[in-house]
Amino acid sequence: MIQTLTSFPNFISWIIVFSIAATFFSVEDGLINQVFFDKLGWLSVPTNFLANADIAKVFQTFFLSVWKNCGWSAIIYLAAITGIDQSLYEAAKVDGAGRIKRIIYITIPGIMPTFIVLLVLGAANILNTGFDQYYVFTNAVTLPVLDNLDTYIYRTGIQNLNFSYATAVGMSRSIVSVLLLTVINRVAYHVNGAKII
C-alpha cells in the first residue's frame, strides 16, 4: 500500500495530480474539507488549499512535489542498496557491527556513487522548477506566489509575444545550468574520484 502510494505518482502527469488534489482539497466537495469541517468540526471555515496564497508554495513544494517524486528516488536508492554485496553485511555482523555502524560503513559508501550521479543529474535541472506543475496549479490568487522562471518565460514569450527576450532568458538559464553542472561534476570528482561527464 505504502509502496503504491509513493511510487504511483511518478508515473502520472501533473494534470492527473491536479485532478486528485482537486478531489481531496477543493472547498465545495473536497474530501479533506468534508471530513475535517463537516464531520469532525476541526476546521471552523472550509480551507481552499488550491487557491490560498499563504500556503500555496508550501503545499506545492513540500506536499505535492515530495509526494510525486519520493517514490522514484526510493526505487533508485533501493536498487543501489540491493547492488551492495551482502557478504559485507554478514562479515560486519560477525565482527559485532550494529545496524547503525553497518549503515554508516557499508550502506552509505555503497550508495555514494548513485548519490553522486543523481546529484550531477539534478544539478543540471536545478533551475528547471517544473513548468507543468506550476502552470496547472496557478490561478489568479496564487500567481504571485507560484510564479517561477519557467512560467515567466512562457508568459513573456507566448502570451506577451516577446520571443527574443524569452529566448534570452531561457538561454541564460541554460548557461547557468551548465555552469552548475560543471561545478558539481568537479566536486563529484574530488569526492568520488571519478567524473560523470
Short mmCIF file of C-alpha atoms in Angstrom, two decimals:
data_model
loop_
_atom_site.label_atom_id
_atom_site.label_comp_id
_atom_site.label_asym_id
_atom_site.label_seq_id
_atom_site.Cartn_x
_atom_site.Cartn_y
_atom_site.Cartn_z
CA MET A 1 0.00 0.00 0.00
CA ILE A 2 2.74 2.49 1.00
CA GLN A 3 4.84 1.48 -1.99
CA THR A 4 1.91 2.07 -4.34
CA LEU A 5 1.06 5.44 -2.79
CA THR A 6 4.65 6.66 -3.13
CA SER A 7 5.61 5.08 -6.47
CA PHE A 8 2.42 5.59 -8.45
CA PRO A 9 2.55 9.44 -8.65
CA ASN A 10 5.85 9.37 -10.52
CA PHE A 11 4.16 7.67 -13.47
CA ILE A 12 1.22 10.07 -13.84
CA SER A 13 1.15 13.60 -15.23
CA TRP A 14 0.66 16.79 -13.24
CA ILE A 15 -2.80 17.20 -14.75
CA ILE A 16 -3.92 13.96 -13.11
CA VAL A 17 -2.21 15.05 -9.87
CA PHE A 18 -4.22 18.26 -10.08
CA SER A 19 -7.42 16.23 -10.51
CA ILE A 20 -6.53 14.15 -7.45
CA ALA A 21 -5.69 17.31 -5.46
CA ALA A 22 -8.97 18.91 -6.52
CA THR A 23 -10.83 15.80 -5.40
CA PHE A 24 -9.23 15.90 -1.97
CA PHE A 25 -8.72 19.62 -1.32
CA SER A 26 -11.45 21.61 -3.08
CA VAL A 27 -13.71 23.80 -0.92
CA GLU A 28 -17.10 22.61 -2.11
CA ASP A 29 -16.79 18.84 -2.30
CA GLY A 30 -13.20 18.06 -1.31
CA LEU A 31 -12.72 15.05 0.90
CA ILE A 32 -10.46 16.87 3.39
CA ASN A 33 -12.87 19.75 3.90
CA GLN A 34 -15.85 17.42 4.17
CA VAL A 35 -14.18 15.25 6.78
CA PHE A 36 -12.45 17.91 8.88
CA PHE A 37 -15.10 20.63 8.51
CA ASP A 38 -18.42 18.88 8.21
CA LYS A 39 -17.90 15.58 10.01
CA LEU A 40 -15.29 16.26 12.71
CA GLY A 41 -15.70 20.03 13.11
CA TRP A 42 -11.92 20.63 13.38
CA LEU A 43 -11.99 23.48 10.87
CA SER A 44 -14.22 26.46 11.60
CA VAL A 45 -14.24 27.55 7.95
CA PRO A 46 -13.52 25.33 4.91
CA THR A 47 -10.00 25.95 3.66
CA ASN A 48 -9.32 26.43 -0.04
CA PHE A 49 -5.94 24.71 -0.34
CA LEU A 50 -5.76 25.23 -4.12
CA ALA A 51 -6.44 28.98 -4.04
CA ASN A 52 -4.71 30.12 -0.87
CA ALA A 53 -1.62 32.25 -1.48
CA ASP A 54 -0.41 31.80 2.11
CA ILE A 55 0.03 28.03 1.85
CA ALA A 56 0.41 27.60 -1.93
CA LYS A 57 4.23 27.42 -2.01
CA VAL A 58 4.45 25.03 0.95
CA PHE A 59 1.60 22.92 -0.43
CA GLN A 60 3.24 22.68 -3.86
CA THR A 61 6.83 22.18 -2.75
CA PHE A 62 6.65 20.10 0.40
CA PHE A 63 3.45 18.19 -0.19
CA LEU A 64 2.76 17.58 -3.87
CA SER A 65 6.33 17.67 -5.23
CA VAL A 66 7.67 15.40 -2.50
CA TRP A 67 4.71 13.03 -2.90
CA LYS A 68 5.20 12.85 -6.66
CA ASN A 69 8.98 12.42 -6.63
CA CYS A 70 9.85 10.46 -3.48
CA GLY A 71 8.79 7.11 -4.96
CA TRP A 72 11.22 7.36 -7.85
CA SER A 73 14.10 8.29 -5.55
CA ALA A 74 13.22 5.38 -3.28
CA ILE A 75 13.28 2.98 -6.26
CA ILE A 76 16.72 4.25 -7.33
CA TYR A 77 18.23 4.02 -3.84
CA LEU A 78 16.68 0.61 -3.14
CA ALA A 79 18.22 -0.64 -6.37
CA ALA A 80 21.59 0.76 -5.27
CA ILE A 81 21.28 -0.89 -1.85
CA THR A 82 20.43 -4.27 -3.37
CA GLY A 83 23.56 -3.96 -5.52
CA ILE A 84 25.77 -3.94 -2.42
CA ASP A 85 27.45 -7.28 -1.75
CA GLN A 86 25.51 -8.96 1.08
CA SER A 87 28.63 -10.70 2.35
CA LEU A 88 29.84 -7.30 3.58
CA TYR A 89 26.82 -7.07 5.87
CA GLU A 90 27.33 -10.62 7.09
CA ALA A 91 31.01 -10.01 7.80
CA ALA A 92 30.21 -6.79 9.65
CA LYS A 93 27.56 -8.58 11.71
CA VAL A 94 30.08 -11.31 12.63
CA ASP A 95 32.55 -8.60 13.65
CA GLY A 96 29.94 -7.15 16.00
CA ALA A 97 28.81 -4.11 14.00
CA GLY A 98 25.31 -2.98 14.87
CA ARG A 99 22.71 -1.71 12.44
CA ILE A 100 23.88 1.91 12.63
CA LYS A 101 27.53 1.00 12.01
CA ARG A 102 26.53 -1.18 9.06
CA ILE A 103 24.59 1.75 7.62
CA ILE A 104 27.47 4.19 8.15
CA TYR A 105 30.31 1.98 6.94
CA ILE A 106 28.64 -0.20 4.29
CA THR A 107 25.34 1.21 3.04
CA ILE A 108 26.26 4.88 2.72
CA PRO A 109 29.59 4.25 0.93
CA GLY A 110 27.79 1.68 -1.25
CA ILE A 111 25.14 4.13 -2.43
CA MET A 112 27.51 7.12 -2.68
CA PRO A 113 28.20 6.62 -6.44
CA THR A 114 24.45 6.55 -7.09
CA PHE A 115 24.01 9.68 -4.96
CA ILE A 116 26.75 11.48 -6.91
CA VAL A 117 25.19 10.53 -10.26
CA LEU A 118 21.76 11.75 -9.11
CA LEU A 119 23.33 14.93 -7.72
CA VAL A 120 25.04 15.68 -11.03
CA LEU A 121 21.87 14.95 -12.99
CA GLY A 122 19.84 17.07 -10.59
CA ALA A 123 22.29 19.97 -10.78
CA ALA A 124 21.55 20.44 -14.45
CA ASN A 125 17.84 20.76 -13.67
CA ILE A 126 18.12 22.91 -10.56
CA LEU A 127 16.73 25.95 -12.37
CA ASN A 128 14.05 23.87 -14.09
CA THR A 129 11.38 24.10 -11.42
CA GLY A 130 8.72 22.26 -13.35
CA PHE A 131 6.61 24.31 -15.72
CA ASP A 132 3.77 21.81 -15.93
CA GLN A 133 3.27 21.59 -12.17
CA TYR A 134 3.10 25.31 -11.54
CA TYR A 135 1.19 26.11 -14.73
CA VAL A 136 -1.56 23.64 -13.87
CA PHE A 137 -1.88 24.75 -10.23
CA THR A 138 -1.53 28.50 -10.80
CA ASN A 139 -4.64 30.67 -10.62
CA ALA A 140 -5.23 34.41 -10.13
CA VAL A 141 -4.78 34.16 -6.36
CA THR A 142 -1.62 32.03 -6.32
CA LEU A 143 0.15 33.60 -9.34
CA PRO A 144 2.35 35.98 -7.28
CA VAL A 145 3.49 33.09 -5.07
CA LEU A 146 3.83 30.26 -7.60
CA ASP A 147 5.37 32.30 -10.43
CA ASN A 148 8.79 30.93 -11.35
CA LEU A 149 11.31 31.16 -14.15
CA ASP A 150 9.53 28.62 -16.37
CA THR A 151 6.13 30.29 -16.15
CA TYR A 152 7.79 33.71 -16.58
CA ILE A 153 9.46 32.58 -19.82
CA TYR A 154 6.16 31.15 -21.06
CA ARG A 155 4.21 34.30 -20.16
CA THR A 156 6.82 36.59 -21.71
CA GLY A 157 7.28 34.60 -24.91
CA ILE A 158 3.91 33.09 -25.70
CA GLN A 159 1.37 35.32 -24.01
CA ASN A 160 3.14 38.67 -24.44
CA LEU A 161 4.74 37.72 -27.81
CA ASN A 162 8.19 38.90 -26.71
CA PHE A 163 10.03 35.95 -28.24
CA SER A 164 13.55 37.41 -28.27
CA TYR A 165 13.55 38.33 -24.58
CA ALA A 166 12.04 34.99 -23.58
CA THR A 167 14.69 33.18 -25.63
CA ALA A 168 17.46 35.23 -23.98
CA VAL A 169 16.13 34.40 -20.51
CA GLY A 170 15.83 30.71 -21.42
CA MET A 171 19.36 30.60 -22.82
CA SER A 172 20.74 32.40 -19.76
CA ARG A 173 19.09 29.77 -17.58
CA SER A 174 20.69 27.04 -19.70
CA ILE A 175 24.14 28.61 -19.38
CA VAL A 176 23.80 28.84 -15.60
CA SER A 177 22.63 25.20 -15.51
CA VAL A 178 25.70 24.08 -17.50
CA LEU A 179 27.98 26.03 -15.14
CA LEU A 180 26.33 24.42 -12.12
CA LEU A 181 26.67 21.01 -13.77
CA THR A 182 30.39 21.62 -14.33
CA VAL A 183 30.94 22.69 -10.71
CA ILE A 184 29.02 19.71 -9.30
CA ASN A 185 30.88 17.36 -11.64
CA ARG A 186 34.21 18.69 -10.38
CA VAL A 187 33.05 18.29 -6.77
CA ALA A 188 31.97 14.73 -7.62
CA TYR A 189 35.44 14.05 -9.00
CA HIS A 190 37.06 15.18 -5.73
CA VAL A 191 34.59 13.23 -3.58
CA ASN A 192 34.14 10.08 -5.61
CA GLY A 193 37.34 10.01 -7.66
CA ALA A 194 35.51 9.68 -10.99
CA LYS A 195 33.94 12.24 -13.28
CA ILE A 196 30.42 11.65 -14.52
CA ILE A 197 30.85 13.72 -17.68
#
